[in-house]
């Protein structure tokens, strides 16, 4: 946890019930299975906030409706909403989302991570940083930042 919290008392929401996916008959085990909004949301819903012991879903930083997917074009966009307009952890949250999806989705996918319009004081700068390959690669060379991302992505057993 980070000392000197920006949002010391965030509003915590109840998690949505997980929906069970219907089983599909597998005719070709090597065929690509379509990826949908719910699948991507399931990958990111349990990411822990860097400042609080809550998931991004519990803080409504991400919602299922904020995930857009076009499987035919191998494209996904996740729009997240920081809990406060001046959240210093917005880039870390975005990096966590990007890393989780890089690890979870096929490499053919192009992923855009965005701050919801009007929800962050430096929205344009955060969006630019999160969607620039060189900046993301440089951030992932920082061992302290990688440790923070890995901590946020670690499974919770609560």
PDB file of C-alpha atoms in Angstrom:
ATOM      1  CA  UNK A   1       0.000   0.000   0.000  1.00  0.00           C
ATOM      2  CA  UNK A   2       1.050   3.563  -0.597  1.00  0.00           C
ATOM      3  CA  UNK A   3       1.303   6.034   2.266  1.00  0.00           C
ATOM      4  CA  UNK A   4      -0.417   9.417   2.050  1.00  0.00           C
ATOM      5  CA  UNK A   5      -3.497   8.229   0.195  1.00  0.00           C
ATOM      6  CA  UNK A   6      -5.030  10.562  -2.379  1.00  0.00           C
ATOM      7  CA  UNK A   7      -8.504   9.110  -1.747  1.00  0.00           C
ATOM      8  CA  UNK A   8      -8.369   7.813   1.819  1.00  0.00           C
ATOM      9  CA  UNK A   9     -12.042   6.770   1.960  1.00  0.00           C
ATOM     10  CA  UNK A  10     -13.178   5.537  -1.449  1.00  0.00           C
ATOM     11  CA  UNK A  11     -16.741   4.416  -2.063  1.00  0.00           C
ATOM     12  CA  UNK A  12     -16.769   0.620  -2.256  1.00  0.00           C
ATOM     13  CA  UNK A  13     -19.447  -1.077  -4.348  1.00  0.00           C
ATOM     14  CA  UNK A  14     -20.681  -4.646  -4.316  1.00  0.00           C
ATOM     15  CA  UNK A  15     -19.183  -6.948  -6.925  1.00  0.00           C
ATOM     16  CA  UNK A  16     -21.469  -8.202  -9.664  1.00  0.00           C
ATOM     17  CA  UNK A  17     -22.244 -11.878  -9.568  1.00  0.00           C
ATOM     18  CA  UNK A  18     -20.081 -13.863 -11.954  1.00  0.00           C
ATOM     19  CA  UNK A  19     -22.022 -15.239 -14.870  1.00  0.00           C
ATOM     20  CA  UNK A  20     -21.366 -18.764 -16.020  1.00  0.00           C
ATOM     21  CA  UNK A  21     -20.561 -19.106 -19.669  1.00  0.00           C
ATOM     22  CA  UNK A  22     -22.443 -21.647 -21.703  1.00  0.00           C
ATOM     23  CA  UNK A  23     -20.419 -24.633 -22.824  1.00  0.00           C
ATOM     24  CA  UNK A  24     -19.741 -24.701 -26.529  1.00  0.00           C
ATOM     25  CA  UNK A  25     -19.068 -27.824 -28.497  1.00  0.00           C
ATOM     26  CA  UNK A  26     -15.417 -27.967 -29.507  1.00  0.00           C
ATOM     27  CA  UNK A  27     -15.162 -29.248 -33.068  1.00  0.00           C
ATOM     28  CA  UNK A  28     -11.610 -28.090 -33.699  1.00  0.00           C
ATOM     29  CA  UNK A  29      -9.364 -27.735 -30.686  1.00  0.00           C
ATOM     30  CA  UNK A  30      -7.052 -25.444 -32.678  1.00  0.00           C
ATOM     31  CA  UNK A  31      -9.763 -23.064 -33.865  1.00  0.00           C
ATOM     32  CA  UNK A  32      -9.723 -19.574 -32.401  1.00  0.00           C
ATOM     33  CA  UNK A  33     -12.520 -19.068 -29.898  1.00  0.00           C
ATOM     34  CA  UNK A  34     -14.276 -15.704 -30.045  1.00  0.00           C
ATOM     35  CA  UNK A  35     -13.484 -13.265 -27.254  1.00  0.00           C
ATOM     36  CA  UNK A  36     -16.294 -11.118 -25.901  1.00  0.00           C
ATOM     37  CA  UNK A  37     -16.834  -8.207 -23.516  1.00  0.00           C
ATOM     38  CA  UNK A  38     -17.586 -10.475 -20.539  1.00  0.00           C
ATOM     39  CA  UNK A  39     -14.406 -12.494 -21.032  1.00  0.00           C
ATOM     40  CA  UNK A  40     -12.234  -9.390 -21.032  1.00  0.00           C
ATOM     41  CA  UNK A  41     -14.086  -7.976 -18.014  1.00  0.00           C
ATOM     42  CA  UNK A  42     -13.520 -11.276 -16.177  1.00  0.00           C
ATOM     43  CA  UNK A  43      -9.776 -10.935 -16.825  1.00  0.00           C
ATOM     44  CA  UNK A  44      -9.553  -7.441 -15.317  1.00  0.00           C
ATOM     45  CA  UNK A  45     -12.305  -7.241 -12.690  1.00  0.00           C
ATOM     46  CA  UNK A  46     -10.164  -8.600  -9.838  1.00  0.00           C
ATOM     47  CA  UNK A  47      -7.113  -6.386 -10.381  1.00  0.00           C
ATOM     48  CA  UNK A  48      -6.364  -4.756  -7.033  1.00  0.00           C
ATOM     49  CA  UNK A  49      -6.205  -1.006  -6.674  1.00  0.00           C
ATOM     50  CA  UNK A  50      -2.600   0.135  -5.969  1.00  0.00           C
ATOM     51  CA  UNK A  51      -3.701   2.210  -2.938  1.00  0.00           C
ATOM     52  CA  UNK A  52      -6.524   0.161  -1.436  1.00  0.00           C
ATOM     53  CA  UNK A  53      -7.280  -3.479  -0.638  1.00  0.00           C
ATOM     54  CA  UNK A  54     -10.205  -3.448  -3.089  1.00  0.00           C
ATOM     55  CA  UNK A  55     -10.541  -4.591  -6.677  1.00  0.00           C
ATOM     56  CA  UNK A  56     -11.009  -2.159  -9.539  1.00  0.00           C
ATOM     57  CA  UNK A  57     -14.530  -3.547  -9.895  1.00  0.00           C
ATOM     58  CA  UNK A  58     -15.358  -2.843  -6.243  1.00  0.00           C
ATOM     59  CA  UNK A  59     -14.228   0.766  -6.674  1.00  0.00           C
ATOM     60  CA  UNK A  60     -16.104   1.067 -10.013  1.00  0.00           C
ATOM     61  CA  UNK A  61     -12.851   2.025 -11.683  1.00  0.00           C
ATOM     62  CA  UNK A  62     -13.858  -0.507 -14.333  1.00  0.00           C
ATOM     63  CA  UNK A  63     -17.255  -1.843 -15.334  1.00  0.00           C
ATOM     64  CA  UNK A  64     -18.376  -4.393 -17.876  1.00  0.00           C
ATOM     65  CA  UNK A  65     -19.956  -1.596 -19.927  1.00  0.00           C
ATOM     66  CA  UNK A  66     -16.569   0.126 -20.208  1.00  0.00           C
ATOM     67  CA  UNK A  67     -15.142  -2.767 -22.228  1.00  0.00           C
ATOM     68  CA  UNK A  68     -15.500  -2.729 -26.010  1.00  0.00           C
ATOM     69  CA  UNK A  69     -14.464  -5.678 -28.162  1.00  0.00           C
ATOM     70  CA  UNK A  70     -14.332  -6.318 -31.891  1.00  0.00           C
ATOM     71  CA  UNK A  71     -13.114  -9.911 -32.144  1.00  0.00           C
ATOM     72  CA  UNK A  72     -13.130  -9.891 -35.957  1.00  0.00           C
ATOM     73  CA  UNK A  73     -10.671  -6.986 -35.957  1.00  0.00           C
ATOM     74  CA  UNK A  74      -8.783  -8.278 -32.866  1.00  0.00           C
ATOM     75  CA  UNK A  75      -9.393  -5.016 -31.057  1.00  0.00           C
ATOM     76  CA  UNK A  76     -10.332  -4.225 -27.465  1.00  0.00           C
ATOM     77  CA  UNK A  77     -10.732  -0.948 -25.607  1.00  0.00           C
ATOM     78  CA  UNK A  78     -11.008  -0.593 -21.845  1.00  0.00           C
ATOM     79  CA  UNK A  79     -12.091   2.752 -20.465  1.00  0.00           C
ATOM     80  CA  UNK A  80     -11.485   3.213 -16.757  1.00  0.00           C
ATOM     81  CA  UNK A  81     -12.674   5.850 -14.323  1.00  0.00           C
ATOM     82  CA  UNK A  82     -10.279   6.917 -11.550  1.00  0.00           C
ATOM     83  CA  UNK A  83     -11.914   7.399  -8.143  1.00  0.00           C
ATOM     84  CA  UNK A  84     -10.738  11.024  -7.994  1.00  0.00           C
ATOM     85  CA  UNK A  85      -9.938  13.577 -10.707  1.00  0.00           C
ATOM     86  CA  UNK A  86      -6.326  14.009  -9.547  1.00  0.00           C
ATOM     87  CA  UNK A  87      -5.548  10.302  -8.986  1.00  0.00           C
ATOM     88  CA  UNK A  88      -1.775   9.900  -9.005  1.00  0.00           C
ATOM     89  CA  UNK A  89      -2.168   6.163  -9.620  1.00  0.00           C
ATOM     90  CA  UNK A  90      -4.088   6.476 -12.917  1.00  0.00           C
ATOM     91  CA  UNK A  91      -1.082   5.501 -15.038  1.00  0.00           C
ATOM     92  CA  UNK A  92      -0.296   2.554 -12.735  1.00  0.00           C
ATOM     93  CA  UNK A  93      -3.910   1.360 -12.948  1.00  0.00           C
ATOM     94  CA  UNK A  94      -3.807   1.674 -16.739  1.00  0.00           C
ATOM     95  CA  UNK A  95      -0.494  -0.178 -16.853  1.00  0.00           C
ATOM     96  CA  UNK A  96      -1.991  -2.978 -14.727  1.00  0.00           C
ATOM     97  CA  UNK A  97      -4.919  -3.252 -17.141  1.00  0.00           C
ATOM     98  CA  UNK A  98      -2.561  -3.337 -20.141  1.00  0.00           C
ATOM     99  CA  UNK A  99      -0.228  -5.942 -18.614  1.00  0.00           C
ATOM    100  CA  UNK A 100      -3.116  -8.192 -17.550  1.00  0.00           C
ATOM    101  CA  UNK A 101      -4.595  -8.102 -21.049  1.00  0.00           C
ATOM    102  CA  UNK A 102      -1.171  -8.601 -22.671  1.00  0.00           C
ATOM    103  CA  UNK A 103      -0.814 -11.755 -20.581  1.00  0.00           C
ATOM    104  CA  UNK A 104      -4.409 -12.945 -21.128  1.00  0.00           C
ATOM    105  CA  UNK A 105      -5.343 -12.178 -24.734  1.00  0.00           C
ATOM    106  CA  UNK A 106      -3.858 -13.617 -27.919  1.00  0.00           C
ATOM    107  CA  UNK A 107      -0.969 -11.542 -29.260  1.00  0.00           C
ATOM    108  CA  UNK A 108      -3.048 -10.625 -32.345  1.00  0.00           C
ATOM    109  CA  UNK A 109      -5.102  -8.254 -30.178  1.00  0.00           C
ATOM    110  CA  UNK A 110      -4.607  -4.492 -30.242  1.00  0.00           C
ATOM    111  CA  UNK A 111      -5.637  -3.091 -26.883  1.00  0.00           C
ATOM    112  CA  UNK A 112      -6.396   0.552 -26.091  1.00  0.00           C
ATOM    113  CA  UNK A 113      -6.559   1.641 -22.464  1.00  0.00           C
ATOM    114  CA  UNK A 114      -8.260   4.982 -21.846  1.00  0.00           C
ATOM    115  CA  UNK A 115      -9.290   7.198 -18.972  1.00  0.00           C
ATOM    116  CA  UNK A 116     -13.008   8.007 -19.199  1.00  0.00           C
ATOM    117  CA  UNK A 117     -13.449  11.473 -20.732  1.00  0.00           C
ATOM    118  CA  UNK A 118     -13.585  14.247 -18.144  1.00  0.00           C
ATOM    119  CA  UNK A 119     -12.628  12.049 -15.169  1.00  0.00           C
ATOM    120  CA  UNK A 120      -8.949  12.917 -14.731  1.00  0.00           C
ATOM    121  CA  UNK A 121      -7.078  16.215 -14.614  1.00  0.00           C
ATOM    122  CA  UNK A 122      -4.349  14.989 -16.993  1.00  0.00           C
ATOM    123  CA  UNK A 123      -6.496  12.654 -19.099  1.00  0.00           C
ATOM    124  CA  UNK A 124      -4.733  13.311 -22.439  1.00  0.00           C
ATOM    125  CA  UNK A 125      -1.260  12.756 -20.971  1.00  0.00           C
ATOM    126  CA  UNK A 126      -2.318   9.542 -19.214  1.00  0.00           C
ATOM    127  CA  UNK A 127      -3.960   8.199 -22.399  1.00  0.00           C
ATOM    128  CA  UNK A 128      -0.863   9.037 -24.452  1.00  0.00           C
ATOM    129  CA  UNK A 129       1.426   7.311 -21.964  1.00  0.00           C
ATOM    130  CA  UNK A 130      -0.718   4.171 -21.689  1.00  0.00           C
ATOM    131  CA  UNK A 131      -0.984   3.653 -25.439  1.00  0.00           C
ATOM    132  CA  UNK A 132       2.618   4.370 -26.453  1.00  0.00           C
ATOM    133  CA  UNK A 133       4.544   1.099 -26.918  1.00  0.00           C
ATOM    134  CA  UNK A 134       7.915   2.649 -26.078  1.00  0.00           C
ATOM    135  CA  UNK A 135       6.647   4.281 -22.884  1.00  0.00           C
ATOM    136  CA  UNK A 136       4.958   1.058 -21.767  1.00  0.00           C
ATOM    137  CA  UNK A 137       8.131  -0.935 -22.520  1.00  0.00           C
ATOM    138  CA  UNK A 138      10.237   1.582 -20.562  1.00  0.00           C
ATOM    139  CA  UNK A 139       7.835   1.430 -17.606  1.00  0.00           C
ATOM    140  CA  UNK A 140       8.074  -2.364 -17.589  1.00  0.00           C
ATOM    141  CA  UNK A 141      11.871  -2.115 -17.298  1.00  0.00           C
ATOM    142  CA  UNK A 142      11.490  -0.387 -13.918  1.00  0.00           C
ATOM    143  CA  UNK A 143      11.683  -3.163 -11.280  1.00  0.00           C
ATOM    144  CA  UNK A 144       9.771  -1.141  -8.664  1.00  0.00           C
ATOM    145  CA  UNK A 145       6.942  -0.475 -11.091  1.00  0.00           C
ATOM    146  CA  UNK A 146       6.867  -4.123 -12.202  1.00  0.00           C
ATOM    147  CA  UNK A 147       6.656  -5.196  -8.537  1.00  0.00           C
ATOM    148  CA  UNK A 148       3.716  -2.826  -8.000  1.00  0.00           C
ATOM    149  CA  UNK A 149       1.941  -4.126 -11.123  1.00  0.00           C
ATOM    150  CA  UNK A 150       2.548  -7.754 -10.106  1.00  0.00           C
ATOM    151  CA  UNK A 151       1.154  -7.038  -6.638  1.00  0.00           C
ATOM    152  CA  UNK A 152      -2.007  -5.556  -8.169  1.00  0.00           C
ATOM    153  CA  UNK A 153      -2.367  -8.554 -10.492  1.00  0.00           C
ATOM    154  CA  UNK A 154      -1.707 -11.187  -7.810  1.00  0.00           C
ATOM    155  CA  UNK A 155      -4.774 -13.341  -7.222  1.00  0.00           C
ATOM    156  CA  UNK A 156      -6.702 -12.549  -4.078  1.00  0.00           C
ATOM    157  CA  UNK A 157      -8.080 -15.379  -2.023  1.00  0.00           C
ATOM    158  CA  UNK A 158     -10.550 -13.292  -0.044  1.00  0.00           C
TER     159      UNK A 158
END
